[in-house]
Amino acid sequence: MRRFFALVSVALFALLAFVAGYLVSRMTNPDLPYAAPKYALDGSVAVPEFRLPPSSYMSEESANMLKLRAAMPMPDLDPDQDINETRTALDKLMSSTVSAMRERYPVTIEESAIAGVPVRIFSPADAEPDPGRVLINLHGGAFSVCWDACSILESAPVSALGNFKVVSVNYRMAPEAKHPAGAEDVLAVYRELSREYDSKQIGIYGCSAGGVLTAQAAAMLTTQGMEMPGAIGIFGAGAVPFGSGDSGYVAAYIDGSFPPPPREGEERADITRGYFAGVDLQGPLVSPGMHPDLMANFPPTLITTGTRATDLSPAVYTNSQLIKAGVESTLIVAEGMGHCYQYFPAFPEARDAHATTVDFFKSHLGQAAGGRMAGR
């Protein structure tokens, strides 16, 4: 069972939340009687079995996806598989979603490198990108997978809708590298782009692992005394450990994308393949949301999550900590949505998230600031 959960977690961290939804499909009895939850003296709650229908506030497209989940096959992946084989298999599995995203949001993609770090540069297919703003995208994928697919899913809609140049960073991942390698690569790209753009013209965003890395990069910028970007976006994540809080448990049983946090004495496969091995997960450069002094230096932040997402609690907590620190923070919680729902272009909720992201960065990133020549 532990090997099974490891498989599901790796795949779903890279966008396949809907594939593991078989847990939802097992709740087939529409007439379960109501039973009240039972509280223990330690404050824990025994939750009775119940049926959760699609939310009345979900789009028809998203509700229909829930109906289809019972017929979706589980991915046939080997948890001991070579990482390169896993990456290839996952990108192949994601190919139809990537094609749908590119069809809806046409872009040109240039493979390049900045400061020695591999990147992809996205531009709108039918126009020159805004010369006075640039975005840095940090792709999701559990710090180990999904560069090829996730960089496109996260960058194409924002570039096409917002007329942005988006630089997606192929930061170092596990098992080849460990923290803080990813953040160091992000800062190298940011530092180089700062030669062409004023810092307030630059935005950074990412989903899942990329959202976590966005917060970590902002923390590292603070500790190194560097100027902050004009704004950041933390999507499908927070600035605290992934899967923590109430939603780590609740989402495990209503969405099924990730198992609940391990019980005392229980071992759970590391979906990051050792990226944070030996690192204090509550440290300032890993979980800056637990360090108010760092949060006080964050730029305006957009946070997105869903009511059925395992990242709901980290997102809500991060938003609260930013507000307490006096930082402008905008939290979007999409009804009925799971982890990184904006990866699925057929969902109106995803399209709303894309539009919100574009509007947020356009309103917070300056143009032609500092007298620098913008553009590549």
Short mmCIF file of C-alpha atoms in Angstrom, two decimals:
data_model
loop_
_atom_site.label_atom_id
_atom_site.label_comp_id
_atom_site.label_asym_id
_atom_site.label_seq_id
_atom_site.Cartn_x
_atom_site.Cartn_y
_atom_site.Cartn_z
CA MET A 1 0.00 0.00 0.00
CA ARG A 2 2.87 2.38 0.76
CA ARG A 3 4.34 1.73 -2.70
CA PHE A 4 0.93 2.39 -4.23
CA PHE A 5 0.55 5.75 -2.50
CA ALA A 6 4.05 6.72 -3.56
CA LEU A 7 3.11 6.17 -7.18
CA VAL A 8 -0.09 8.15 -6.98
CA SER A 9 1.52 11.03 -5.13
CA VAL A 10 4.34 11.52 -7.63
CA ALA A 11 2.00 11.51 -10.58
CA LEU A 12 -0.59 13.73 -9.02
CA PHE A 13 1.92 16.31 -7.81
CA ALA A 14 2.56 16.82 -11.50
CA LEU A 15 -1.10 17.52 -12.33
CA LEU A 16 -2.82 14.16 -12.41
CA ALA A 17 -5.15 14.76 -9.49
CA PHE A 18 -8.13 13.56 -11.47
CA VAL A 19 -6.57 10.17 -12.22
CA ALA A 20 -6.44 9.09 -8.57
CA GLY A 21 -10.04 10.08 -7.91
CA TYR A 22 -11.15 6.49 -7.50
CA LEU A 23 -11.56 7.18 -3.77
CA VAL A 24 -14.45 9.49 -4.58
CA SER A 25 -16.05 6.99 -6.90
CA ARG A 26 -16.19 4.41 -4.10
CA MET A 27 -18.71 6.50 -2.17
CA THR A 28 -21.60 5.15 -4.22
CA ASN A 29 -24.40 5.04 -1.67
CA PRO A 30 -26.50 8.19 -2.16
CA ASP A 31 -28.59 7.56 0.94
CA LEU A 32 -26.05 7.37 3.75
CA PRO A 33 -27.75 8.54 6.95
CA TYR A 34 -26.24 11.47 8.78
CA ALA A 35 -23.97 10.62 11.69
CA ALA A 36 -22.39 13.32 13.84
CA PRO A 37 -18.60 13.48 14.13
CA LYS A 38 -17.12 12.17 17.38
CA TYR A 39 -14.51 14.17 19.27
CA ALA A 40 -11.74 12.57 21.31
CA LEU A 41 -10.18 14.08 24.42
CA ASP A 42 -7.02 14.95 22.46
CA GLY A 43 -9.09 17.12 20.11
CA SER A 44 -9.02 14.75 17.14
CA VAL A 45 -12.26 14.04 15.29
CA ALA A 46 -13.61 10.72 14.03
CA VAL A 47 -15.40 11.63 10.79
CA PRO A 48 -18.22 9.29 9.71
CA GLU A 49 -18.53 8.11 6.14
CA PHE A 50 -20.53 10.55 4.06
CA ARG A 51 -21.38 11.33 0.47
CA LEU A 52 -20.07 14.56 -1.02
CA PRO A 53 -21.83 15.55 -4.25
CA PRO A 54 -20.36 18.00 -6.76
CA SER A 55 -20.69 21.53 -5.44
CA SER A 56 -23.59 23.55 -6.77
CA TYR A 57 -21.06 26.32 -7.40
CA MET A 58 -18.81 24.25 -9.65
CA SER A 59 -18.89 24.73 -13.39
CA GLU A 60 -20.69 22.09 -15.44
CA GLU A 61 -17.38 21.07 -17.00
CA SER A 62 -15.73 20.48 -13.63
CA ALA A 63 -18.74 18.62 -12.25
CA ASN A 64 -18.77 16.37 -15.32
CA MET A 65 -15.11 15.53 -14.69
CA LEU A 66 -16.06 14.18 -11.27
CA LYS A 67 -18.59 11.88 -12.92
CA LEU A 68 -15.91 10.50 -15.24
CA ARG A 69 -13.34 9.77 -12.58
CA ALA A 70 -14.72 6.31 -11.76
CA ALA A 71 -13.85 5.13 -15.27
CA MET A 72 -10.35 6.61 -15.37
CA PRO A 73 -7.52 4.08 -15.13
CA MET A 74 -4.74 4.30 -12.60
CA PRO A 75 -1.34 5.18 -14.11
CA ASP A 76 0.91 2.18 -14.56
CA LEU A 77 4.11 3.55 -13.04
CA ASP A 78 6.84 1.76 -11.13
CA PRO A 79 7.85 3.52 -7.88
CA ASP A 80 11.40 2.17 -8.30
CA GLN A 81 11.57 3.32 -11.89
CA ASP A 82 14.57 5.29 -13.10
CA ILE A 83 13.84 9.01 -12.73
CA ASN A 84 14.36 9.72 -16.43
CA GLU A 85 11.89 7.00 -17.36
CA THR A 86 9.41 8.41 -14.85
CA ARG A 87 9.78 11.90 -16.30
CA THR A 88 9.29 10.65 -19.85
CA ALA A 89 6.25 8.56 -18.91
CA LEU A 90 4.66 11.42 -17.00
CA ASP A 91 5.14 13.93 -19.81
CA LYS A 92 3.63 11.43 -22.24
CA LEU A 93 0.66 10.99 -19.94
CA MET A 94 0.24 14.78 -19.83
CA SER A 95 0.60 15.30 -23.59
CA SER A 96 -3.11 15.65 -24.40
CA THR A 97 -3.56 18.30 -21.67
CA VAL A 98 -0.51 20.16 -22.98
CA SER A 99 -1.88 20.06 -26.54
CA ALA A 100 -5.23 21.43 -25.37
CA MET A 101 -3.50 24.26 -23.51
CA ARG A 102 -1.36 25.21 -26.50
CA GLU A 103 -4.38 25.16 -28.80
CA ARG A 104 -6.31 27.51 -26.54
CA TYR A 105 -3.32 29.75 -25.81
CA PRO A 106 -0.99 29.96 -28.85
CA VAL A 107 2.60 30.87 -27.99
CA THR A 108 6.08 30.64 -29.41
CA ILE A 109 8.64 28.75 -27.33
CA GLU A 110 12.38 29.34 -27.45
CA GLU A 111 14.76 26.95 -25.73
CA SER A 112 17.57 28.99 -24.22
CA ALA A 113 19.76 29.51 -21.17
CA ILE A 114 20.18 32.42 -18.77
CA ALA A 115 23.17 32.57 -16.42
CA GLY A 116 23.91 29.00 -17.40
CA VAL A 117 20.46 27.78 -16.32
CA PRO A 118 18.25 26.12 -18.99
CA VAL A 119 15.07 28.09 -19.65
CA ARG A 120 12.16 28.29 -22.03
CA ILE A 121 11.09 31.71 -23.22
CA PHE A 122 7.37 31.99 -24.01
CA SER A 123 5.94 34.80 -26.12
CA PRO A 124 2.43 35.36 -27.51
CA ALA A 125 2.17 33.86 -30.98
CA ASP A 126 0.46 36.81 -32.63
CA ALA A 127 2.11 39.85 -31.00
CA GLU A 128 5.32 41.23 -29.58
CA PRO A 129 5.45 40.76 -25.79
CA ASP A 130 5.18 43.73 -23.47
CA PRO A 131 8.72 45.23 -23.41
CA GLY A 132 8.29 46.66 -19.92
CA ARG A 133 7.47 43.52 -17.94
CA VAL A 134 8.76 39.96 -17.67
CA LEU A 135 7.60 36.95 -15.65
CA ILE A 136 9.64 34.08 -14.28
CA ASN A 137 7.77 30.76 -14.08
CA LEU A 138 8.80 27.94 -11.74
CA HIS A 139 7.14 24.70 -12.81
CA GLY A 140 5.46 22.16 -10.55
CA GLY A 141 6.35 18.51 -10.15
CA ALA A 142 7.42 17.58 -6.60
CA PHE A 143 10.92 18.99 -7.15
CA SER A 144 11.69 15.96 -9.30
CA VAL A 145 9.50 15.75 -12.43
CA CYS A 146 7.30 17.55 -14.98
CA TRP A 147 9.60 20.17 -16.47
CA ASP A 148 8.50 19.52 -20.04
CA ALA A 149 4.72 19.45 -19.48
CA CYS A 150 4.28 21.74 -16.48
CA SER A 151 6.39 24.58 -17.85
CA ILE A 152 4.01 24.78 -20.82
CA LEU A 153 0.82 24.38 -18.79
CA GLU A 154 1.83 27.20 -16.44
CA SER A 155 3.46 29.59 -18.93
CA ALA A 156 1.41 29.43 -22.13
CA PRO A 157 -1.90 30.84 -20.83
CA VAL A 158 -0.24 33.71 -18.95
CA SER A 159 1.96 34.64 -21.90
CA ALA A 160 -0.84 34.51 -24.48
CA LEU A 161 -3.49 36.25 -22.36
CA GLY A 162 -1.25 38.88 -20.83
CA ASN A 163 1.07 39.57 -23.74
CA PHE A 164 3.93 38.70 -21.39
CA LYS A 165 7.33 37.27 -22.03
CA VAL A 166 7.51 34.35 -19.60
CA VAL A 167 10.84 32.78 -18.73
CA SER A 168 10.24 29.27 -17.40
CA VAL A 169 13.20 27.97 -15.41
CA ASN A 170 14.41 24.37 -15.65
CA TYR A 171 15.84 24.50 -12.14
CA ARG A 172 17.85 21.61 -10.71
CA MET A 173 15.70 18.87 -9.21
CA ALA A 174 16.07 15.63 -7.28
CA PRO A 175 17.47 13.06 -7.32
CA GLU A 176 20.33 14.82 -9.09
CA ALA A 177 20.27 17.84 -6.75
CA LYS A 178 19.05 18.93 -3.32
CA HIS A 179 17.76 22.10 -1.69
CA PRO A 180 18.73 24.93 -2.12
CA ALA A 181 19.83 24.13 -5.69
CA GLY A 182 16.47 25.09 -7.21
CA ALA A 183 16.32 28.44 -5.42
CA GLU A 184 19.91 29.17 -6.38
CA ASP A 185 19.04 28.65 -10.06
CA VAL A 186 16.03 30.93 -9.74
CA LEU A 187 18.16 33.68 -8.19
CA ALA A 188 20.77 33.30 -10.94
CA VAL A 189 18.11 33.87 -13.61
CA TYR A 190 16.53 36.70 -11.62
CA ARG A 191 19.88 38.41 -11.13
CA GLU A 192 20.62 38.24 -14.87
CA LEU A 193 17.16 39.55 -15.85
CA SER A 194 17.67 42.39 -13.37
CA ARG A 195 20.39 43.67 -15.69
CA GLU A 196 17.72 44.30 -18.33
CA TYR A 197 14.68 45.07 -16.19
CA ASP A 198 14.06 46.99 -13.03
CA SER A 199 13.16 44.60 -10.23
CA LYS A 200 9.65 46.07 -10.08
CA GLN A 201 9.13 45.00 -13.69
CA ILE A 202 9.78 41.36 -12.83
CA GLY A 203 7.24 38.89 -11.43
CA ILE A 204 7.77 35.32 -10.22
CA TYR A 205 5.14 32.59 -9.98
CA GLY A 206 4.67 28.84 -9.96
CA CYS A 207 2.27 26.05 -9.06
CA SER A 208 2.71 23.16 -6.60
CA ALA A 209 6.48 22.68 -6.13
CA GLY A 210 6.90 25.84 -8.19
CA GLY A 211 4.68 27.76 -5.79
CA VAL A 212 6.74 26.53 -2.85
CA LEU A 213 9.92 27.46 -4.72
CA THR A 214 8.55 30.94 -5.42
CA ALA A 215 8.21 31.55 -1.68
CA GLN A 216 11.64 30.07 -1.03
CA ALA A 217 13.22 32.26 -3.68
CA ALA A 218 11.62 35.36 -2.16
CA ALA A 219 13.03 34.36 1.23
CA MET A 220 16.49 33.85 -0.24
CA LEU A 221 16.34 37.24 -1.96
CA THR A 222 15.66 38.79 1.45
CA THR A 223 18.53 37.02 3.18
CA GLN A 224 20.92 38.08 0.42
CA GLY A 225 19.81 41.70 0.57
CA MET A 226 18.59 41.73 -3.04
CA GLU A 227 15.71 43.81 -4.33
CA MET A 228 12.37 42.05 -4.39
CA PRO A 229 10.41 41.52 -7.62
CA GLY A 230 7.33 43.62 -8.20
CA ALA A 231 4.97 40.76 -7.31
CA ILE A 232 4.86 36.98 -6.88
CA GLY A 233 2.29 34.23 -7.33
CA ILE A 234 2.08 31.14 -5.10
CA PHE A 235 -0.34 28.69 -6.70
CA GLY A 236 -1.38 25.28 -5.38
CA ALA A 237 0.96 25.72 -2.43
CA GLY A 238 1.95 27.93 0.48
CA ALA A 239 5.07 29.16 2.22
CA VAL A 240 4.82 26.30 4.75
CA PRO A 241 5.22 22.51 4.36
CA PHE A 242 3.07 20.93 1.66
CA GLY A 243 0.23 18.76 2.96
CA SER A 244 0.22 20.36 6.42
CA GLY A 245 -2.86 21.60 8.28
CA ASP A 246 -6.45 20.42 8.10
CA SER A 247 -6.54 20.16 4.32
CA GLY A 248 -3.83 17.51 4.31
CA TYR A 249 -6.35 15.20 5.94
CA VAL A 250 -9.62 16.46 4.49
CA ALA A 251 -8.47 16.50 0.87
CA ALA A 252 -7.11 12.96 1.19
CA TYR A 253 -10.65 11.66 1.66
CA ILE A 254 -12.68 13.96 -0.58
CA ASP A 255 -10.23 14.41 -3.47
CA GLY A 256 -7.86 11.48 -3.12
CA SER A 257 -4.92 13.03 -4.94
CA PHE A 258 -2.59 12.60 -1.99
CA PRO A 259 -2.69 10.32 1.07
CA PRO A 260 -3.15 11.93 4.49
CA PRO A 261 -0.09 12.85 6.56
CA PRO A 262 1.62 9.77 8.01
CA ARG A 263 0.62 8.61 11.46
CA GLU A 264 3.16 8.43 14.24
CA GLY A 265 5.73 5.78 13.45
CA GLU A 266 4.49 5.39 9.86
CA GLU A 267 6.89 5.83 6.96
CA ARG A 268 5.76 7.53 3.79
CA ALA A 269 7.55 7.60 0.45
CA ASP A 270 9.31 10.89 -0.26
CA ILE A 271 7.65 12.29 -3.36
CA THR A 272 10.50 14.79 -3.77
CA ARG A 273 13.02 11.94 -4.15
CA GLY A 274 15.24 13.37 -1.45
CA TYR A 275 15.24 17.02 -2.49
CA PHE A 276 14.85 18.13 1.14
CA ALA A 277 16.73 15.21 2.71
CA GLY A 278 18.48 16.27 5.91
CA VAL A 279 16.98 19.78 5.75
CA ASP A 280 14.92 21.43 8.51
CA LEU A 281 11.49 21.63 6.92
CA GLN A 282 10.57 24.53 9.21
CA GLY A 283 13.71 26.50 8.43
CA PRO A 284 13.47 30.04 7.01
CA LEU A 285 14.61 29.14 3.49
CA VAL A 286 12.27 26.13 3.29
CA SER A 287 9.15 27.40 5.09
CA PRO A 288 9.38 31.21 5.21
CA GLY A 289 5.70 31.36 6.20
CA MET A 290 6.80 30.31 9.67
CA HIS A 291 9.18 33.27 9.96
CA PRO A 292 7.34 36.62 10.20
CA ASP A 293 10.53 38.64 9.74
CA LEU A 294 10.99 37.19 6.26
CA MET A 295 7.32 37.45 5.33
CA ALA A 296 7.36 41.18 6.11
CA ASN A 297 9.72 41.67 3.15
CA PHE A 298 7.60 39.81 0.60
CA PRO A 299 6.20 41.78 -2.35
CA PRO A 300 2.46 41.79 -3.21
CA THR A 301 1.41 38.15 -3.47
CA LEU A 302 -1.36 36.29 -5.28
CA ILE A 303 -2.27 32.89 -3.78
CA THR A 304 -4.62 30.40 -5.44
CA THR A 305 -6.01 27.10 -4.17
CA GLY A 306 -9.24 25.09 -4.14
CA THR A 307 -11.71 23.90 -1.52
CA ARG A 308 -10.78 20.26 -2.24
CA ALA A 309 -7.03 20.83 -2.54
CA THR A 310 -4.47 19.42 -0.13
CA ASP A 311 -2.73 22.81 -0.36
CA LEU A 312 -5.73 24.74 0.98
CA SER A 313 -4.43 25.04 4.55
CA PRO A 314 -0.89 26.10 3.54
CA ALA A 315 -2.38 28.69 1.19
CA VAL A 316 -4.79 30.10 3.78
CA TYR A 317 -2.12 30.20 6.48
CA THR A 318 0.38 31.92 4.18
CA ASN A 319 -2.20 34.53 3.24
CA SER A 320 -2.92 35.23 6.92
CA GLN A 321 0.77 35.54 7.77
CA LEU A 322 1.37 37.96 4.92
CA ILE A 323 -1.54 40.13 5.99
CA LYS A 324 -0.32 40.16 9.61
CA ALA A 325 3.11 41.18 8.32
CA GLY A 326 1.57 44.14 6.48
CA VAL A 327 2.06 42.66 3.00
CA GLU A 328 -0.60 42.95 0.31
CA SER A 329 -1.94 39.43 -0.26
CA THR A 330 -4.78 38.24 -2.47
CA LEU A 331 -6.22 34.76 -1.85
CA ILE A 332 -8.38 33.02 -4.45
CA VAL A 333 -10.12 29.81 -3.33
CA ALA A 334 -11.93 28.07 -6.18
CA GLU A 335 -15.02 26.10 -5.18
CA GLY A 336 -14.78 22.35 -5.70
CA MET A 337 -11.29 22.52 -7.19
CA GLY A 338 -8.32 20.34 -6.34
CA HIS A 339 -4.55 20.71 -6.61
CA CYS A 340 -3.35 23.06 -9.40
CA TYR A 341 -6.72 23.06 -11.13
CA GLN A 342 -5.52 25.77 -13.52
CA TYR A 343 -3.66 23.09 -15.46
CA PHE A 344 -6.91 22.00 -17.13
CA PRO A 345 -7.95 24.52 -19.82
CA ALA A 346 -11.42 23.01 -20.25
CA PHE A 347 -12.39 24.19 -16.75
CA PRO A 348 -13.91 27.69 -16.57
CA GLU A 349 -12.35 27.89 -13.09
CA ALA A 350 -8.93 27.40 -14.67
CA ARG A 351 -9.58 30.12 -17.23
CA ASP A 352 -10.68 32.44 -14.43
CA ALA A 353 -7.41 31.71 -12.63
CA HIS A 354 -5.41 32.52 -15.77
CA ALA A 355 -7.23 35.84 -16.20
CA THR A 356 -6.77 36.71 -12.51
CA THR A 357 -3.05 35.96 -12.75
CA VAL A 358 -2.66 38.24 -15.76
CA ASP A 359 -4.63 41.07 -14.16
CA PHE A 360 -2.64 40.76 -10.92
CA PHE A 361 0.75 41.04 -12.57
CA LYS A 362 -0.34 43.82 -14.93
CA SER A 363 -1.54 45.88 -11.99
CA HIS A 364 1.56 45.29 -9.85
CA LEU A 365 4.49 45.31 -12.23
CA GLY A 366 5.85 48.71 -13.24
CA GLN A 367 6.82 49.68 -16.75
CA ALA A 368 10.06 51.30 -17.91
CA ALA A 369 11.08 51.86 -14.29
CA GLY A 370 14.63 52.89 -13.49
CA GLY A 371 15.34 53.92 -17.04
CA ARG A 372 16.51 50.48 -18.10
CA MET A 373 16.08 49.00 -21.51
CA ALA A 374 13.51 46.23 -21.21
CA GLY A 375 13.35 43.15 -23.39
CA ARG A 376 15.82 40.68 -24.75
#
